[in-house]
Short mmCIF file of C-alpha atoms in Angstrom, two decimals:
data_model
loop_
_atom_site.label_atom_id
_atom_site.label_comp_id
_atom_site.label_asym_id
_atom_site.label_seq_id
_atom_site.Cartn_x
_atom_site.Cartn_y
_atom_site.Cartn_z
CA UNK A 677 62.76 -37.47 25.89
CA UNK A 678 63.90 -38.92 22.80
CA UNK A 679 64.58 -36.40 20.02
CA UNK A 680 61.87 -36.56 17.33
CA UNK A 681 63.66 -36.21 13.59
CA UNK A 682 62.67 -32.71 12.21
CA UNK A 683 61.49 -34.30 8.81
CA UNK A 684 59.31 -36.72 10.64
CA UNK A 685 57.20 -33.87 12.03
CA UNK A 686 56.97 -32.09 8.45
CA UNK A 687 53.87 -32.66 6.31
CA UNK A 688 52.05 -35.69 6.91
CA UNK A 689 50.61 -35.86 3.44
CA UNK A 690 52.19 -36.72 0.01
CA UNK A 691 51.38 -33.64 -1.65
CA UNK A 692 54.79 -32.25 -3.10
CA UNK A 693 56.66 -35.66 -2.22
CA UNK A 694 58.57 -37.54 -4.92
CA UNK A 695 57.87 -41.15 -4.52
CA UNK A 696 59.68 -43.73 -6.60
CA UNK A 697 57.38 -46.64 -7.43
CA UNK A 698 58.76 -49.82 -9.02
CA UNK A 699 56.56 -52.11 -11.04
CA UNK A 700 54.26 -49.25 -11.89
CA UNK A 701 52.75 -50.72 -15.11
CA UNK A 702 50.43 -53.45 -13.76
CA UNK A 703 48.39 -54.60 -10.57
CA UNK A 704 49.26 -52.97 -7.26
CA UNK A 705 51.84 -50.56 -8.85
CA UNK A 706 49.30 -49.29 -11.55
CA UNK A 707 46.63 -48.58 -8.96
CA UNK A 708 49.27 -47.06 -6.47
CA UNK A 709 50.38 -44.73 -9.22
CA UNK A 710 46.84 -43.33 -9.98
CA UNK A 711 46.27 -43.23 -6.27
CA UNK A 712 49.28 -41.07 -5.91
CA UNK A 713 48.39 -38.98 -8.81
CA UNK A 714 45.14 -38.11 -7.18
CA UNK A 715 46.86 -37.49 -3.95
CA UNK A 716 49.25 -34.72 -5.40
CA UNK A 717 52.66 -36.74 -5.45
CA UNK A 718 55.16 -36.38 -7.92
CA UNK A 719 55.75 -40.05 -8.93
CA UNK A 720 58.86 -41.86 -10.65
CA UNK A 721 57.02 -44.59 -12.22
CA UNK A 722 59.48 -47.51 -13.05
CA UNK A 723 58.48 -50.19 -15.66
CA UNK A 724 60.67 -53.25 -16.87
CA UNK A 725 58.95 -53.65 -20.40
CA UNK A 726 55.41 -52.38 -20.30
CA UNK A 727 55.72 -48.72 -21.11
CA UNK A 728 52.02 -48.92 -22.39
CA UNK A 729 50.95 -50.06 -18.86
CA UNK A 730 53.10 -47.29 -17.05
CA UNK A 731 51.70 -44.65 -19.38
CA UNK A 732 48.08 -45.65 -18.84
CA UNK A 733 48.69 -45.82 -15.06
CA UNK A 734 49.86 -42.40 -15.04
CA UNK A 735 47.56 -40.86 -17.90
CA UNK A 736 45.73 -38.66 -15.24
CA UNK A 737 49.01 -36.78 -13.90
CA UNK A 738 50.23 -33.59 -15.31
CA UNK A 739 53.46 -33.99 -17.33
CA UNK A 740 55.39 -32.05 -14.48
CA UNK A 741 54.34 -34.43 -11.72
CA UNK A 742 55.51 -37.61 -13.49
CA UNK A 743 58.54 -39.44 -14.89
CA UNK A 744 58.63 -42.82 -16.63
CA UNK A 745 61.66 -44.80 -16.23
CA UNK A 746 62.62 -48.10 -17.88
CA UNK A 747 64.82 -50.33 -16.11
CA UNK A 748 65.17 -54.06 -16.31
CA UNK A 749 65.87 -55.37 -12.95
CA UNK A 750 67.61 -58.50 -14.40
CA UNK A 751 70.40 -56.06 -15.12
CA UNK A 752 72.63 -55.72 -12.06
CA UNK A 753 73.20 -52.17 -12.90
CA UNK A 754 69.58 -51.09 -13.61
CA UNK A 755 68.66 -50.16 -10.12
CA UNK A 756 71.53 -47.78 -9.69
CA UNK A 757 70.66 -46.00 -13.18
CA UNK A 758 67.05 -45.80 -12.13
CA UNK A 759 68.00 -44.28 -8.45
CA UNK A 760 70.25 -41.71 -10.13
CA UNK A 761 67.77 -40.77 -12.90
CA UNK A 762 64.76 -40.49 -10.03
CA UNK A 763 67.13 -38.17 -7.80
CA UNK A 764 68.23 -35.96 -10.66
CA UNK A 765 64.60 -35.23 -11.66
CA UNK A 766 63.70 -33.21 -8.57
CA UNK A 767 66.70 -33.50 -6.51
CA UNK A 768 65.51 -35.81 -3.92
CA UNK A 769 63.38 -38.96 -3.40
CA UNK A 770 60.82 -38.92 -0.58
CA UNK A 771 59.50 -42.18 -0.63
CA UNK A 772 60.70 -45.33 -2.11
CA UNK A 773 58.27 -48.18 -2.75
CA UNK A 774 59.61 -51.72 -3.66
CA UNK A 775 56.67 -53.13 -5.60
CA UNK A 776 58.23 -54.91 -8.97
CA UNK A 777 58.63 -58.64 -8.74
CA UNK A 778 58.71 -61.60 -10.66
CA UNK A 779 57.09 -64.88 -9.93
CA UNK A 780 58.96 -68.05 -11.62
CA UNK A 781 57.99 -71.53 -11.15
CA UNK A 782 60.49 -73.57 -9.35
CA UNK A 783 58.98 -76.77 -8.58
CA UNK A 784 61.64 -79.38 -7.11
CA UNK A 785 61.02 -81.66 -9.97
CA UNK A 786 62.25 -79.35 -12.62
CA UNK A 787 65.78 -79.66 -14.55
CA UNK A 788 68.51 -78.33 -12.57
CA UNK A 789 68.96 -75.59 -14.87
CA UNK A 790 65.37 -74.71 -14.69
CA UNK A 791 65.56 -74.93 -10.95
CA UNK A 792 68.82 -72.53 -10.88
CA UNK A 793 67.31 -70.19 -13.44
CA UNK A 794 64.25 -69.78 -11.57
CA UNK A 795 66.01 -68.86 -8.33
CA UNK A 796 68.67 -66.75 -10.01
CA UNK A 797 65.57 -64.48 -11.45
CA UNK A 798 63.60 -64.38 -8.16
CA UNK A 799 66.76 -63.48 -6.22
CA UNK A 800 67.96 -60.85 -8.61
CA UNK A 801 64.66 -59.28 -9.31
CA UNK A 802 63.04 -59.82 -6.12
CA UNK A 803 65.75 -59.38 -3.83
CA UNK A 804 69.14 -57.71 -5.12
CA UNK A 805 67.37 -55.15 -7.11
CA UNK A 806 65.17 -53.90 -4.02
CA UNK A 807 68.24 -54.25 -1.69
CA UNK A 808 70.37 -51.86 -3.94
CA UNK A 809 67.50 -49.38 -4.36
CA UNK A 810 67.02 -49.63 -0.51
CA UNK A 811 70.76 -48.76 0.10
CA UNK A 812 70.80 -45.88 -1.99
CA UNK A 813 67.43 -44.74 -0.76
CA UNK A 814 68.49 -44.99 3.03
CA UNK A 815 71.83 -43.22 2.54
CA UNK A 816 69.86 -40.56 0.71
CA UNK A 817 67.24 -40.31 3.48
CA UNK A 818 69.82 -40.25 6.23
CA UNK A 819 71.41 -37.25 4.48
CA UNK A 820 68.26 -35.34 3.84
CA UNK A 821 66.92 -35.68 7.41
CA UNK A 822 64.36 -38.72 6.71
CA UNK A 823 62.39 -40.59 4.38
CA UNK A 824 59.86 -43.73 4.02
CA UNK A 825 60.64 -46.79 2.65
CA UNK A 826 57.94 -49.49 1.73
CA UNK A 827 58.26 -53.04 0.54
CA UNK A 828 55.61 -55.17 -0.80
CA UNK A 829 56.02 -58.75 0.89
CA UNK A 830 53.28 -61.65 0.43
CA UNK A 831 51.87 -63.84 2.93
CA UNK A 832 53.40 -66.38 1.34
CA UNK A 833 56.55 -65.23 3.18
CA UNK A 834 55.05 -66.14 6.43
CA UNK A 835 52.62 -69.14 5.82
CA UNK A 836 54.26 -70.83 2.43
CA UNK A 837 52.88 -70.87 -0.49
CA UNK A 838 49.95 -72.55 -2.00
CA UNK A 839 51.41 -73.92 -4.88
CA UNK A 840 54.69 -75.40 -4.15
CA UNK A 841 56.33 -74.41 -7.21
CA UNK A 842 56.60 -70.90 -5.84
CA UNK A 843 59.11 -71.84 -3.25
CA UNK A 844 61.73 -69.13 -4.82
CA UNK A 845 59.10 -66.45 -4.69
CA UNK A 846 58.09 -67.20 -1.37
CA UNK A 847 61.83 -67.19 -0.02
CA UNK A 848 62.46 -63.93 -1.98
CA UNK A 849 59.66 -61.81 -0.27
CA UNK A 850 60.76 -63.25 3.10
CA UNK A 851 64.15 -61.64 2.24
CA UNK A 852 62.71 -58.05 1.41
CA UNK A 853 60.48 -58.27 4.61
CA UNK A 854 63.60 -58.87 6.76
CA UNK A 855 65.62 -56.27 4.83
CA UNK A 856 63.03 -53.49 5.49
CA UNK A 857 62.44 -54.49 8.99
CA UNK A 858 66.39 -54.21 9.74
CA UNK A 859 66.37 -50.60 8.14
CA UNK A 860 63.14 -49.75 10.18
CA UNK A 861 65.16 -50.93 13.35
CA UNK A 862 68.47 -49.42 12.88
CA UNK A 863 67.24 -46.05 11.46
CA UNK A 864 64.46 -44.90 13.17
CA UNK A 865 66.36 -42.16 14.77
CA UNK A 866 67.40 -40.84 11.61
CA UNK A 867 63.82 -40.21 10.51
CA UNK A 868 63.96 -43.26 8.20
CA UNK A 869 60.22 -44.96 8.37
CA UNK A 870 60.09 -48.54 6.93
CA UNK A 871 57.08 -50.57 6.48
CA UNK A 872 56.21 -54.20 5.16
CA UNK A 873 53.03 -54.62 3.30
CA UNK A 874 51.98 -58.32 3.20
CA UNK A 875 49.07 -58.99 0.53
CA UNK A 876 47.27 -62.31 0.20
CA UNK A 877 45.89 -63.15 -3.05
CA UNK A 878 45.64 -59.91 -5.10
CA UNK A 879 43.62 -59.65 -8.46
CA UNK A 880 46.47 -59.06 -10.64
CA UNK A 881 47.89 -61.06 -13.62
CA UNK A 882 50.58 -63.12 -11.52
CA UNK A 883 47.73 -64.29 -9.28
CA UNK A 884 45.80 -65.78 -12.12
CA UNK A 885 48.84 -67.41 -13.63
CA UNK A 886 49.40 -69.10 -10.22
CA UNK A 887 45.92 -69.95 -9.78
CA UNK A 888 45.91 -71.71 -13.07
CA UNK A 889 48.76 -74.07 -11.80
CA UNK A 890 46.72 -75.52 -8.62
CA UNK A 891 43.21 -75.94 -10.00
CA UNK A 892 42.02 -72.63 -11.13
CA UNK A 893 40.62 -69.43 -10.07
CA UNK A 894 37.35 -70.89 -8.96
CA UNK A 895 38.93 -73.25 -6.86
CA UNK A 896 41.44 -70.57 -5.29
CA UNK A 897 38.66 -67.97 -4.36
CA UNK A 898 36.59 -70.87 -2.72
CA UNK A 899 39.58 -70.98 -0.11
CA UNK A 900 39.34 -67.43 0.64
CA UNK A 901 37.32 -66.16 3.88
CA UNK A 902 35.75 -63.44 1.83
CA UNK A 903 35.49 -65.42 -1.52
CA UNK A 904 37.38 -62.83 -3.50
CA UNK A 905 40.57 -61.41 -4.61
CA UNK A 906 42.06 -58.27 -2.65
CA UNK A 907 41.78 -55.54 -4.91
CA UNK A 908 44.79 -53.79 -5.83
CA UNK A 909 42.95 -50.50 -5.21
CA UNK A 910 42.93 -51.13 -1.63
CA UNK A 911 46.48 -51.87 -1.37
CA UNK A 912 46.85 -48.43 -3.23
CA UNK A 913 44.96 -46.51 -0.46
CA UNK A 914 46.73 -48.25 1.85
CA UNK A 915 50.44 -47.37 0.36
CA UNK A 916 49.18 -43.57 0.18
CA UNK A 917 48.38 -43.90 3.83
CA UNK A 918 51.94 -45.13 4.68
CA UNK A 919 53.55 -42.78 2.12
CA UNK A 920 52.07 -39.94 4.18
CA UNK A 921 54.10 -40.64 7.61
CA UNK A 922 50.86 -40.04 9.61
CA UNK A 923 51.50 -42.68 12.19
CA UNK A 924 55.56 -42.77 12.69
CA UNK A 925 55.37 -45.45 15.37
CA UNK A 926 54.00 -47.98 12.97
CA UNK A 927 57.46 -47.95 11.38
CA UNK A 928 58.80 -51.78 11.23
CA UNK A 929 55.58 -53.20 11.15
CA UNK A 930 54.23 -55.73 8.73
CA UNK A 931 50.36 -55.22 7.50
CA UNK A 932 48.69 -58.25 6.48
CA UNK A 933 46.14 -57.60 3.87
CA UNK A 934 44.46 -60.74 3.05
CA UNK A 935 40.65 -60.59 3.77
CA UNK A 936 41.07 -62.80 7.20
CA UNK A 937 42.23 -65.74 5.39
CA UNK A 938 45.28 -65.87 7.26
CA UNK A 939 45.31 -64.54 10.69
CA UNK A 940 48.20 -64.33 13.05
#
């Protein structure tokens, strides 16, 4: 019988775990920070510029269970500094959630400089920064007997974007999905659990901006099976469940959360 890593058989909840959550100031990240706080986790809440949003999202957490860290992922050195600060806080990190992302418009008809700049943004913030954090986390998890990695991908990584100007965003979300699945496959026996969450259209500021480029919010919602956004709070509850490690053999899976608009 295959050996089950000792760490994976430990506490199945999130109480007392240290979770590094990127992009904690808005949308899915803010809802997740609140849900983690309610579940008893210690939260390292990362933000790029919206400190007020991160503070609001973690307002209910006692000071000893939260650490707010600013890091602009446009800076290639920022992910390393964020990881080091997160580990230094409590001596280890149990869960990494790669949530932070940008959604630059990269239409084919854009000027060459705009096209390249959009791709640079998407690849640096949505791919390279999560990859750097993932690398640090996996090495840390292996050393400490296990850990959990969650990446926020998107349904556009699988079905293509409704908005043709989001090609770079879609490609970046496909890349982070592949990265996380590779970790799941190659580090399962090290006690590292890795999951991909692929939301559909979530009720966030980014989704509203994208909708306005393709006919508006009403037109977007009319094309969804449930006729409504995916609530960030539902994704937050799913993330807390995954962070608990309750179903180890779900590692490597991509969980679609889109209200049955895209079924595969």
